[in-house]
PDB file of C-alpha atoms and ligand atoms in Angstrom:
ATOM      1  CA  MET A   1      -0.060  -0.048  -0.024  1.00 46.00           C
ATOM      2  CA  ARG A   2       2.672   2.396   1.000  1.00 54.00           C
ATOM      3  CA  ALA A   3       4.868   1.844  -2.059  1.00 50.00           C
ATOM      4  CA  LYS A   4       1.734   2.339  -4.244  1.00 53.00           C
ATOM      5  CA  THR A   5       0.895   5.595  -2.509  1.00 52.00           C
ATOM      6  CA  LEU A   6       4.371   6.884  -2.915  1.00 51.00           C
ATOM      7  CA  ARG A   7       4.295   6.036  -6.667  1.00 55.00           C
ATOM      8  CA  SER A   8       0.963   7.758  -7.086  1.00 56.00           C
ATOM      9  CA  VAL A   9       2.451  10.989  -5.749  1.00 52.00           C
ATOM     10  CA  PHE A  10       5.936  10.955  -7.131  1.00 52.00           C
ATOM     11  CA  VAL A  11       5.404   9.716 -10.683  1.00 52.00           C
ATOM     12  CA  PRO A  12       3.143  12.600 -11.598  1.00 51.00           C
ATOM     13  CA  VAL A  13       5.507  15.110  -9.919  1.00 49.00           C
ATOM     14  CA  LEU A  14       8.471  13.674 -11.642  1.00 50.00           C
ATOM     15  CA  LEU A  15       6.587  13.763 -15.023  1.00 50.00           C
ATOM     16  CA  LEU A  16       5.764  17.480 -14.306  1.00 50.00           C
ATOM     17  CA  PHE A  17       9.438  18.149 -13.560  1.00 52.00           C
ATOM     18  CA  LEU A  18      10.759  16.608 -16.662  1.00 52.00           C
ATOM     19  CA  SER A  19       8.160  18.269 -18.952  1.00 50.00           C
ATOM     20  CA  SER A  20       8.610  21.756 -17.410  1.00 50.00           C
ATOM     21  CA  PRO A  21      10.017  24.007 -20.066  1.00 49.00           C
ATOM     22  CA  SER A  22      11.644  26.394 -17.536  1.00 48.00           C
ATOM     23  CA  GLN A  23      13.636  23.466 -16.175  1.00 50.00           C
ATOM     24  CA  ALA A  24      14.542  21.885 -19.482  1.00 57.00           C
ATOM     25  CA  GLN A  25      15.180  24.858 -21.993  1.00 89.00           C
ATOM     26  CA  LYS A  26      18.013  27.071 -21.711  1.00 96.00           C
ATOM     27  CA  LEU A  27      18.378  29.699 -24.344  1.00 98.00           C
ATOM     28  CA  LYS A  28      21.733  31.524 -24.506  1.00 98.00           C
ATOM     29  CA  VAL A  29      22.299  34.656 -26.464  1.00 98.00           C
ATOM     30  CA  PHE A  30      25.725  36.349 -27.205  1.00 98.00           C
ATOM     31  CA  ILE A  31      25.554  40.133 -28.124  1.00 99.00           C
ATOM     32  CA  SER A  32      28.587  41.832 -29.623  1.00 98.00           C
ATOM     33  CA  VAL A  33      27.979  45.669 -29.453  1.00 98.00           C
ATOM     34  CA  ASP A  34      29.884  48.118 -31.680  1.00 98.00           C
ATOM     35  CA  MET A  35      29.324  51.802 -31.862  1.00 98.00           C
ATOM     36  CA  GLU A  36      29.444  53.202 -35.353  1.00 98.00           C
ATOM     37  CA  GLY A  37      26.106  51.583 -36.257  1.00 98.00           C
ATOM     38  CA  ILE A  38      24.247  52.834 -33.197  1.00 98.00           C
ATOM     39  CA  THR A  39      21.204  55.068 -33.800  1.00 98.00           C
ATOM     40  CA  GLY A  40      22.297  58.721 -34.099  1.00 98.00           C
ATOM     41  CA  VAL A  41      26.021  58.086 -34.491  1.00 98.00           C
ATOM     42  CA  VAL A  42      27.555  59.780 -37.456  1.00 98.00           C
ATOM     43  CA  HIS A  43      30.926  61.145 -36.375  1.00 96.00           C
ATOM     44  CA  GLY A  44      34.070  60.180 -34.656  1.00 95.00           C
ATOM     45  CA  ASP A  45      33.318  62.908 -31.939  1.00 95.00           C
ATOM     46  CA  GLN A  46      30.582  60.539 -30.780  1.00 97.00           C
ATOM     47  CA  THR A  47      32.701  57.238 -30.844  1.00 97.00           C
ATOM     48  CA  GLY A  48      36.069  58.350 -29.289  1.00 95.00           C
ATOM     49  CA  ALA A  49      36.595  58.915 -25.629  1.00 90.00           C
ATOM     50  CA  GLY A  50      37.290  62.443 -25.286  1.00 90.00           C
ATOM     51  CA  GLY A  51      34.972  63.555 -28.149  1.00 93.00           C
ATOM     52  CA  HIS A  52      32.496  66.074 -27.027  1.00 92.00           C
ATOM     53  CA  ASP A  53      29.412  63.954 -27.759  1.00 95.00           C
ATOM     54  CA  TYR A  54      30.998  60.780 -26.610  1.00 98.00           C
ATOM     55  CA  ASN A  55      29.089  60.412 -23.407  1.00 97.00           C
ATOM     56  CA  MET A  56      25.699  60.936 -24.971  1.00 97.00           C
ATOM     57  CA  ALA A  57      26.497  58.307 -27.660  1.00 98.00           C
ATOM     58  CA  ARG A  58      27.360  55.857 -24.883  1.00 98.00           C
ATOM     59  CA  LYS A  59      23.841  56.228 -23.654  1.00 98.00           C
ATOM     60  CA  TRP A  60      22.444  55.624 -27.213  1.00 98.00           C
ATOM     61  CA  MET A  61      24.636  52.563 -27.464  1.00 98.00           C
ATOM     62  CA  THR A  62      23.449  51.192 -24.180  1.00 98.00           C
ATOM     63  CA  ALA A  63      19.764  51.786 -25.297  1.00 98.00           C
ATOM     64  CA  ASP A  64      20.219  49.960 -28.607  1.00 98.00           C
ATOM     65  CA  ALA A  65      21.867  47.099 -26.692  1.00 98.00           C
ATOM     66  CA  ASN A  66      18.942  47.076 -24.239  1.00 98.00           C
ATOM     67  CA  ALA A  67      16.453  46.901 -27.073  1.00 98.00           C
ATOM     68  CA  ALA A  68      18.137  43.696 -28.377  1.00 99.00           C
ATOM     69  CA  ILE A  69      18.268  42.243 -24.897  1.00 98.00           C
ATOM     70  CA  LEU A  70      14.514  42.927 -24.392  1.00 98.00           C
ATOM     71  CA  GLY A  71      13.784  41.206 -27.792  1.00 98.00           C
ATOM     72  CA  ALA A  72      15.795  38.201 -26.821  1.00 98.00           C
ATOM     73  CA  LEU A  73      13.932  38.144 -23.532  1.00 98.00           C
ATOM     74  CA  ASP A  74      10.593  38.335 -25.297  1.00 98.00           C
ATOM     75  CA  ALA A  75      11.647  35.243 -27.139  1.00 98.00           C
ATOM     76  CA  GLY A  76      12.475  33.375 -23.915  1.00 98.00           C
ATOM     77  CA  ALA A  77      16.235  33.967 -23.511  1.00 98.00           C
ATOM     78  CA  THR A  78      17.432  32.566 -20.248  1.00 98.00           C
ATOM     79  CA  GLU A  79      21.182  33.860 -20.323  1.00 98.00           C
ATOM     80  CA  ILE A  80      22.501  36.895 -22.152  1.00 98.00           C
ATOM     81  CA  ILE A  81      26.172  37.887 -22.417  1.00 98.00           C
ATOM     82  CA  VAL A  82      26.981  41.265 -23.904  1.00 98.00           C
ATOM     83  CA  ASN A  83      30.511  41.898 -25.107  1.00 98.00           C
ATOM     84  CA  ASP A  84      31.515  45.639 -25.602  1.00 98.00           C
ATOM     85  CA  SER A  85      33.213  45.522 -28.913  1.00 98.00           C
ATOM     86  CA  HIS A  86      34.177  49.154 -29.674  1.00 98.00           C
ATOM     87  CA  GLY A  87      37.571  50.857 -29.284  1.00 95.00           C
ATOM     88  CA  ASP A  88      38.876  50.311 -25.860  1.00 95.00           C
ATOM     89  CA  GLN A  89      35.668  48.236 -25.202  1.00 97.00           C
ATOM     90  CA  ARG A  90      34.728  50.297 -22.209  1.00 97.00           C
ATOM     91  CA  ASN A  91      31.748  52.212 -23.612  1.00 98.00           C
ATOM     92  CA  LEU A  92      28.491  50.488 -22.476  1.00 98.00           C
ATOM     93  CA  LEU A  93      27.097  52.041 -19.268  1.00 98.00           C
ATOM     94  CA  LEU A  94      26.757  49.100 -16.861  1.00 98.00           C
ATOM     95  CA  SER A  95      24.442  51.032 -14.630  1.00 98.00           C
ATOM     96  CA  GLU A  96      22.025  51.380 -17.408  1.00 98.00           C
ATOM     97  CA  LEU A  97      22.337  48.080 -18.982  1.00 98.00           C
ATOM     98  CA  HIS A  98      19.340  45.669 -18.617  1.00 98.00           C
ATOM     99  CA  PRO A  99      19.826  43.512 -15.436  1.00 98.00           C
ATOM    100  CA  ALA A 100      19.324  40.298 -17.307  1.00 98.00           C
ATOM    101  CA  ALA A 101      22.586  40.697 -19.170  1.00 98.00           C
ATOM    102  CA  THR A 102      26.193  40.105 -18.058  1.00 98.00           C
ATOM    103  CA  LEU A 103      28.724  42.565 -19.510  1.00 98.00           C
ATOM    104  CA  ILE A 104      32.202  41.676 -20.796  1.00 98.00           C
ATOM    105  CA  ALA A 105      34.158  45.054 -20.925  1.00 98.00           C
ATOM    106  CA  GLY A 106      37.747  46.198 -21.374  1.00 97.00           C
ATOM    107  CA  SER A 107      40.585  45.357 -23.638  1.00 96.00           C
ATOM    108  CA  PRO A 108      42.771  43.681 -24.729  1.00 94.00           C
ATOM    109  CA  LYS A 109      40.863  40.375 -24.875  1.00 95.00           C
ATOM    110  CA  PRO A 110      42.191  37.466 -26.871  1.00 93.00           C
ATOM    111  CA  MET A 111      39.035  37.117 -28.896  1.00 96.00           C
ATOM    112  CA  GLY A 112      38.207  40.797 -29.050  1.00 96.00           C
ATOM    113  CA  MET A 113      34.740  41.477 -30.410  1.00 98.00           C
ATOM    114  CA  MET A 114      33.832  37.823 -30.017  1.00 98.00           C
ATOM    115  CA  GLN A 115      35.244  37.338 -26.428  1.00 98.00           C
ATOM    116  CA  GLY A 116      32.958  34.962 -24.527  1.00 98.00           C
ATOM    117  CA  ILE A 117      31.398  32.959 -27.485  1.00 98.00           C
ATOM    118  CA  ASP A 118      31.439  29.244 -27.288  1.00 98.00           C
ATOM    119  CA  GLY A 119      29.288  26.299 -28.319  1.00 98.00           C
ATOM    120  CA  THR A 120      26.857  26.580 -25.494  1.00 98.00           C
ATOM    121  CA  PHE A 121      25.170  29.617 -27.152  1.00 98.00           C
ATOM    122  CA  ASP A 122      22.022  29.385 -29.321  1.00 98.00           C
ATOM    123  CA  ALA A 123      22.416  32.660 -31.223  1.00 98.00           C
ATOM    124  CA  VAL A 124      24.488  35.615 -31.752  1.00 98.00           C
ATOM    125  CA  MET A 125      23.482  39.218 -32.360  1.00 99.00           C
ATOM    126  CA  PHE A 126      25.593  42.110 -33.856  1.00 98.00           C
ATOM    127  CA  VAL A 127      24.332  45.512 -32.501  1.00 98.00           C
ATOM    128  CA  GLY A 128      25.699  48.773 -33.890  1.00 98.00           C
ATOM    129  CA  TYR A 129      27.829  47.230 -36.458  1.00 98.00           C
ATOM    130  CA  HIS A 130      29.106  49.119 -39.621  1.00 98.00           C
ATOM    131  CA  ALA A 131      30.179  48.418 -43.162  1.00 98.00           C
ATOM    132  CA  LYS A 132      33.586  47.540 -44.348  1.00 98.00           C
ATOM    133  CA  ALA A 133      36.327  50.104 -45.255  1.00 98.00           C
ATOM    134  CA  GLY A 134      35.520  51.497 -48.689  1.00 98.00           C
ATOM    135  CA  THR A 135      31.695  51.353 -48.614  1.00 98.00           C
ATOM    136  CA  VAL A 136      29.737  54.096 -50.400  1.00 98.00           C
ATOM    137  CA  ASP A 137      27.243  55.628 -47.871  1.00 98.00           C
ATOM    138  CA  GLY A 138      28.678  53.434 -45.117  1.00 98.00           C
ATOM    139  CA  VAL A 139      28.518  55.510 -41.871  1.00 98.00           C
ATOM    140  CA  LEU A 140      32.011  55.596 -40.422  1.00 98.00           C
ATOM    141  CA  ASP A 141      33.015  52.715 -42.671  1.00 98.00           C
ATOM    142  CA  HIS A 142      36.200  50.844 -41.726  1.00 98.00           C
ATOM    143  CA  THR A 143      37.459  47.339 -41.128  1.00 97.00           C
ATOM    144  CA  ILE A 144      38.741  46.931 -37.510  1.00 97.00           C
ATOM    145  CA  SER A 145      41.187  49.713 -37.711  1.00 95.00           C
ATOM    146  CA  GLY A 146      40.787  52.820 -39.806  1.00 95.00           C
ATOM    147  CA  ALA A 147      44.367  53.680 -39.325  1.00 95.00           C
ATOM    148  CA  ALA A 148      45.911  50.307 -40.218  1.00 97.00           C
ATOM    149  CA  VAL A 149      43.463  48.461 -42.571  1.00 98.00           C
ATOM    150  CA  TYR A 150      42.706  49.151 -46.101  1.00 98.00           C
ATOM    151  CA  SER A 151      40.993  45.702 -46.676  1.00 98.00           C
ATOM    152  CA  ILE A 152      40.927  42.216 -45.398  1.00 98.00           C
ATOM    153  CA  ARG A 153      40.200  39.127 -47.550  1.00 98.00           C
ATOM    154  CA  ILE A 154      39.587  35.697 -46.202  1.00 98.00           C
ATOM    155  CA  ASN A 155      39.409  32.829 -48.965  1.00 98.00           C
ATOM    156  CA  GLY A 156      39.238  35.566 -51.417  1.00 98.00           C
ATOM    157  CA  ILE A 157      36.105  37.294 -50.017  1.00 98.00           C
ATOM    158  CA  GLU A 158      36.618  41.024 -48.968  1.00 98.00           C
ATOM    159  CA  MET A 159      35.248  40.914 -45.424  1.00 98.00           C
ATOM    160  CA  PRO A 160      33.531  43.479 -43.169  1.00 98.00           C
ATOM    161  CA  GLU A 161      33.876  42.961 -39.439  1.00 98.00           C
ATOM    162  CA  LEU A 162      30.629  41.079 -39.365  1.00 98.00           C
ATOM    163  CA  GLY A 163      31.983  38.333 -41.600  1.00 98.00           C
ATOM    164  CA  ILE A 164      35.344  38.093 -39.690  1.00 98.00           C
ATOM    165  CA  ASN A 165      33.384  37.681 -36.391  1.00 98.00           C
ATOM    166  CA  ALA A 166      30.589  35.553 -37.719  1.00 98.00           C
ATOM    167  CA  LEU A 167      33.218  32.985 -38.829  1.00 98.00           C
ATOM    168  CA  VAL A 168      34.275  32.752 -35.221  1.00 98.00           C
ATOM    169  CA  ALA A 169      30.533  32.007 -34.121  1.00 98.00           C
ATOM    170  CA  GLY A 170      30.375  29.449 -37.040  1.00 98.00           C
ATOM    171  CA  GLN A 171      33.423  27.550 -35.507  1.00 98.00           C
ATOM    172  CA  HIS A 172      31.250  27.057 -32.527  1.00 98.00           C
ATOM    173  CA  ASN A 173      28.152  26.191 -34.793  1.00 98.00           C
ATOM    174  CA  VAL A 174      26.276  29.239 -33.605  1.00 98.00           C
ATOM    175  CA  PRO A 175      24.392  31.435 -36.166  1.00 98.00           C
ATOM    176  CA  VAL A 176      24.331  35.185 -36.264  1.00 98.00           C
ATOM    177  CA  VAL A 177      20.600  35.864 -36.280  1.00 98.00           C
ATOM    178  CA  LEU A 178      20.392  39.682 -36.069  1.00 98.00           C
ATOM    179  CA  ILE A 179      22.410  42.670 -37.186  1.00 98.00           C
ATOM    180  CA  THR A 180      21.520  46.322 -36.428  1.00 98.00           C
ATOM    181  CA  GLY A 181      23.120  49.367 -37.968  1.00 98.00           C
ATOM    182  CA  ASP A 182      22.931  51.468 -41.159  1.00 98.00           C
ATOM    183  CA  LYS A 183      21.489  50.417 -44.607  1.00 98.00           C
ATOM    184  CA  ALA A 184      24.926  49.472 -45.910  1.00 98.00           C
ATOM    185  CA  VAL A 185      25.790  47.056 -43.150  1.00 98.00           C
ATOM    186  CA  CYS A 186      22.494  45.393 -43.338  1.00 98.00           C
ATOM    187  CA  GLU A 187      22.995  44.830 -46.949  1.00 98.00           C
ATOM    188  CA  GLN A 188      26.544  43.464 -46.465  1.00 98.00           C
ATOM    189  CA  ALA A 189      25.219  40.984 -43.752  1.00 98.00           C
ATOM    190  CA  LYS A 190      22.708  39.566 -46.261  1.00 98.00           C
ATOM    191  CA  GLU A 191      25.271  39.394 -48.977  1.00 98.00           C
ATOM    192  CA  ILE A 192      27.946  37.528 -46.935  1.00 98.00           C
ATOM    193  CA  LEU A 193      26.023  35.648 -44.243  1.00 98.00           C
ATOM    194  CA  ASP A 194      22.956  33.510 -44.723  1.00 97.00           C
ATOM    195  CA  ASP A 195      20.474  35.906 -46.192  1.00 97.00           C
ATOM    196  CA  LYS A 196      17.814  34.779 -43.735  1.00 98.00           C
ATOM    197  CA  ILE A 197      19.630  36.950 -41.038  1.00 98.00           C
ATOM    198  CA  VAL A 198      17.174  39.438 -39.570  1.00 98.00           C
ATOM    199  CA  THR A 199      18.129  43.083 -39.792  1.00 98.00           C
ATOM    200  CA  ALA A 200      17.197  46.268 -37.968  1.00 98.00           C
ATOM    201  CA  GLN A 201      18.103  49.273 -40.075  1.00 98.00           C
ATOM    202  CA  VAL A 202      18.304  52.222 -37.828  1.00 98.00           C
ATOM    203  CA  LYS A 203      19.724  54.823 -40.251  1.00 98.00           C
ATOM    204  CA  GLU A 204      20.613  55.410 -43.830  1.00 98.00           C
ATOM    205  CA  GLY A 205      24.137  56.859 -44.637  1.00 98.00           C
ATOM    206  CA  ILE A 206      24.438  59.935 -46.646  1.00 98.00           C
ATOM    207  CA  GLY A 207      28.141  59.611 -47.292  1.00 97.00           C
ATOM    208  CA  ARG A 208      30.460  58.689 -44.421  1.00 97.00           C
ATOM    209  CA  TYR A 209      29.644  61.365 -41.766  1.00 98.00           C
ATOM    210  CA  ALA A 210      25.893  61.922 -42.177  1.00 98.00           C
ATOM    211  CA  ALA A 211      22.752  59.761 -41.919  1.00 98.00           C
ATOM    212  CA  LYS A 212      18.921  59.804 -41.952  1.00 98.00           C
ATOM    213  CA  ASN A 213      18.234  58.336 -38.479  1.00 98.00           C
ATOM    214  CA  LEU A 214      15.009  56.882 -37.077  1.00 98.00           C
ATOM    215  CA  SER A 215      14.118  58.500 -33.721  1.00 98.00           C
ATOM    216  CA  SER A 216      15.634  56.749 -30.670  1.00 97.00           C
ATOM    217  CA  GLU A 217      12.260  55.492 -29.609  1.00 98.00           C
ATOM    218  CA  ARG A 218      11.362  54.040 -33.058  1.00 98.00           C
ATOM    219  CA  ALA A 219      14.804  52.486 -33.431  1.00 98.00           C
ATOM    220  CA  GLN A 220      14.500  50.748 -30.061  1.00 98.00           C
ATOM    221  CA  GLN A 221      11.041  49.462 -30.937  1.00 98.00           C
ATOM    222  CA  LEU A 222      12.437  48.096 -34.291  1.00 98.00           C
ATOM    223  CA  ILE A 223      15.439  46.537 -32.620  1.00 98.00           C
ATOM    224  CA  ARG A 224      13.405  44.812 -29.976  1.00 98.00           C
ATOM    225  CA  GLN A 225      10.782  43.629 -32.455  1.00 98.00           C
ATOM    226  CA  GLN A 226      13.514  42.305 -34.854  1.00 98.00           C
ATOM    227  CA  ALA A 227      15.554  40.660 -32.063  1.00 98.00           C
ATOM    228  CA  LYS A 228      12.457  38.639 -31.034  1.00 98.00           C
ATOM    229  CA  ALA A 229      11.763  37.665 -34.605  1.00 98.00           C
ATOM    230  CA  ALA A 230      15.410  36.697 -35.067  1.00 98.00           C
ATOM    231  CA  MET A 231      15.449  34.468 -32.024  1.00 98.00           C
ATOM    232  CA  GLU A 232      12.218  32.755 -33.276  1.00 98.00           C
ATOM    233  CA  LYS A 233      13.900  32.016 -36.631  1.00 97.00           C
ATOM    234  CA  ARG A 234      17.299  31.009 -35.322  1.00 98.00           C
ATOM    235  CA  LYS A 235      17.016  27.309 -36.304  1.00 98.00           C
ATOM    236  CA  GLU A 236      16.547  28.323 -39.918  1.00 98.00           C
ATOM    237  CA  ILE A 237      19.675  30.483 -39.983  1.00 98.00           C
ATOM    238  CA  LYS A 238      22.910  28.780 -40.922  1.00 98.00           C
ATOM    239  CA  PRO A 239      26.185  29.341 -38.987  1.00 98.00           C
ATOM    240  CA  TYR A 240      28.593  31.096 -41.290  1.00 98.00           C
ATOM    241  CA  LYS A 241      31.567  28.790 -42.295  1.00 98.00           C
ATOM    242  CA  LEU A 242      34.219  28.660 -45.075  1.00 98.00           C
ATOM    243  CA  ASN A 243      36.136  25.550 -45.898  1.00 98.00           C
ATOM    244  CA  PRO A 244      39.652  25.222 -44.491  1.00 98.00           C
ATOM    245  CA  PRO A 245      42.541  26.162 -45.086  1.00 98.00           C
ATOM    246  CA  TYR A 246      41.760  29.748 -44.363  1.00 98.00           C
ATOM    247  CA  ARG A 247      43.671  32.275 -46.589  1.00 98.00           C
ATOM    248  CA  PHE A 248      44.027  35.610 -44.930  1.00 98.00           C
ATOM    249  CA  GLU A 249      45.213  38.673 -46.977  1.00 98.00           C
ATOM    250  CA  LEU A 250      45.493  42.007 -45.097  1.00 98.00           C
ATOM    251  CA  ALA A 251      46.149  45.207 -47.093  1.00 98.00           C
ATOM    252  CA  TYR A 252      47.428  47.927 -44.856  1.00 98.00           C
ATOM    253  CA  VAL A 253      46.852  51.574 -45.513  1.00 97.00           C
ATOM    254  CA  ARG A 254      50.784  52.154 -45.878  1.00 97.00           C
ATOM    255  CA  SER A 255      53.651  49.812 -46.857  1.00 97.00           C
ATOM    256  CA  SER A 256      55.582  50.732 -43.605  1.00 96.00           C
ATOM    257  CA  GLN A 257      52.843  48.817 -41.677  1.00 97.00           C
ATOM    258  CA  ALA A 258      53.451  45.702 -43.821  1.00 97.00           C
ATOM    259  CA  ASP A 259      57.202  46.130 -43.014  1.00 97.00           C
ATOM    260  CA  ASN A 260      56.273  45.721 -39.270  1.00 96.00           C
ATOM    261  CA  ALA A 261      54.268  42.551 -39.878  1.00 96.00           C
ATOM    262  CA  MET A 262      57.380  40.957 -41.391  1.00 95.00           C
ATOM    263  CA  PHE A 263      58.676  40.375 -37.912  1.00 92.00           C
ATOM    264  CA  VAL A 264      56.103  37.397 -37.598  1.00 94.00           C
ATOM    265  CA  PRO A 265      57.310  34.031 -38.952  1.00 93.00           C
ATOM    266  CA  GLY A 266      54.708  32.506 -41.179  1.00 93.00           C
ATOM    267  CA  ILE A 267      53.566  35.945 -42.521  1.00 97.00           C
ATOM    268  CA  LYS A 268      54.350  36.532 -46.210  1.00 98.00           C
ATOM    269  CA  ARG A 269      54.601  39.794 -48.198  1.00 98.00           C
ATOM    270  CA  LEU A 270      52.185  39.753 -51.031  1.00 98.00           C
ATOM    271  CA  ASN A 271      52.817  43.193 -52.308  1.00 98.00           C
ATOM    272  CA  ALA A 272      54.148  46.565 -50.752  1.00 98.00           C
ATOM    273  CA  ARG A 273      51.382  46.901 -48.425  1.00 97.00           C
ATOM    274  CA  THR A 274      49.647  43.499 -48.384  1.00 98.00           C
ATOM    275  CA  ILE A 275      50.686  40.519 -46.288  1.00 98.00           C
ATOM    276  CA  GLY A 276      49.075  37.025 -46.266  1.00 98.00           C
ATOM    277  CA  PHE A 277      49.086  33.724 -44.208  1.00 98.00           C
ATOM    278  CA  GLN A 278      47.246  30.543 -44.159  1.00 98.00           C
ATOM    279  CA  THR A 279      45.882  28.411 -41.221  1.00 98.00           C
ATOM    280  CA  GLU A 280      44.010  25.099 -40.881  1.00 98.00           C
ATOM    281  CA  ASP A 281      42.130  26.455 -37.817  1.00 97.00           C
ATOM    282  CA  TYR A 282      40.067  29.643 -38.129  1.00 98.00           C
ATOM    283  CA  ILE A 283      40.378  30.763 -34.607  1.00 98.00           C
ATOM    284  CA  THR A 284      44.269  30.655 -34.917  1.00 97.00           C
ATOM    285  CA  GLY A 285      44.025  32.717 -38.127  1.00 98.00           C
ATOM    286  CA  TYR A 286      41.697  35.315 -36.369  1.00 98.00           C
ATOM    287  CA  ARG A 287      44.087  35.762 -33.549  1.00 97.00           C
ATOM    288  CA  LEU A 288      47.084  36.161 -35.985  1.00 97.00           C
ATOM    289  CA  LEU A 289      45.082  38.649 -38.066  1.00 97.00           C
ATOM    290  CA  ARG A 290      44.394  40.762 -34.967  1.00 96.00           C
ATOM    291  CA  GLY A 291      48.052  40.640 -34.119  1.00 95.00           C
ATOM    292  CA  ALA A 292      49.048  41.692 -37.584  1.00 97.00           C
ATOM    293  CA  ILE A 293      46.695  44.589 -37.408  1.00 96.00           C
ATOM    294  CA  SER A 294      48.089  45.678 -33.958  1.00 95.00           C
ATOM    295  CA  LEU A 295      51.589  45.581 -35.569  1.00 93.00           C
ATOM    296  CA  GLY A 296      50.265  47.967 -38.204  1.00 90.00           C
ATOM    297  CA  ARG A 297      49.203  50.677 -35.679  1.00 80.00           C
ATOM    298  CA  GLU A 298      52.268  52.720 -35.794  1.00 71.00           C
TER     299      GLU A 298
HETATM  300 ZN1  LIG B   1      33.659  50.248 -33.501  1.00 94.62          ZN
END
């Protein structure tokens, strides 16, 4: 009798426990936040510490990040890691960041804009991203370093930061589901990554230093709505991968910068200002690329 009573109580409770979605489903989101693609940002005075509009732009950056966090939460996210990915990576205002998120701040970090990603995540979001160096109507267009980099090619494809970073996520089988920024970066994301990626276009460039912007309120509504939609679509969006070996080509702005990179064994000179190297493992190549860019910062 006693065993039967116990069974009649515990079996349903056990089944309830096993079927409870809150117990079983974890949904982890990694958000990399840059600054040039933030709503309202159109000039270096807004993106560089010391610029007279910088502190205001940090608030805008935090607001765009919060909108993406809210959209992820709307879709059931249980853990959100935000990586500050701009400049010295000390821009987001922790005191204003949504409490559901954890913030990775500061630099240098071995994986830079992708510090913190691993295979336990379900989705990646790029917030405030910008187009690659040499893009017409790309607000503050550049690739990693305006001072050092003219262009970066990986396996022959000229890459914006979004492609270089999405390949890191792809190594962990995690798709980039959302990008926010200007019209040009949204177009480049659809060209290079799976075109099912969800975009939130918060501004349209008019040259490099001007843009037509949505109001802050409308931009945040759009980002939140698109972030939720992106999470709901995440299983349809393929992680970004290229086949090894990975052939990196880095064209510097000046030939003297390529001279500096010649200190590193394994790096070859392709022409006056271009260096190249090849790796079997993408993460190794990504780190060497960042090292070579640092050597180019004279
Ligand atoms: Zn940036």
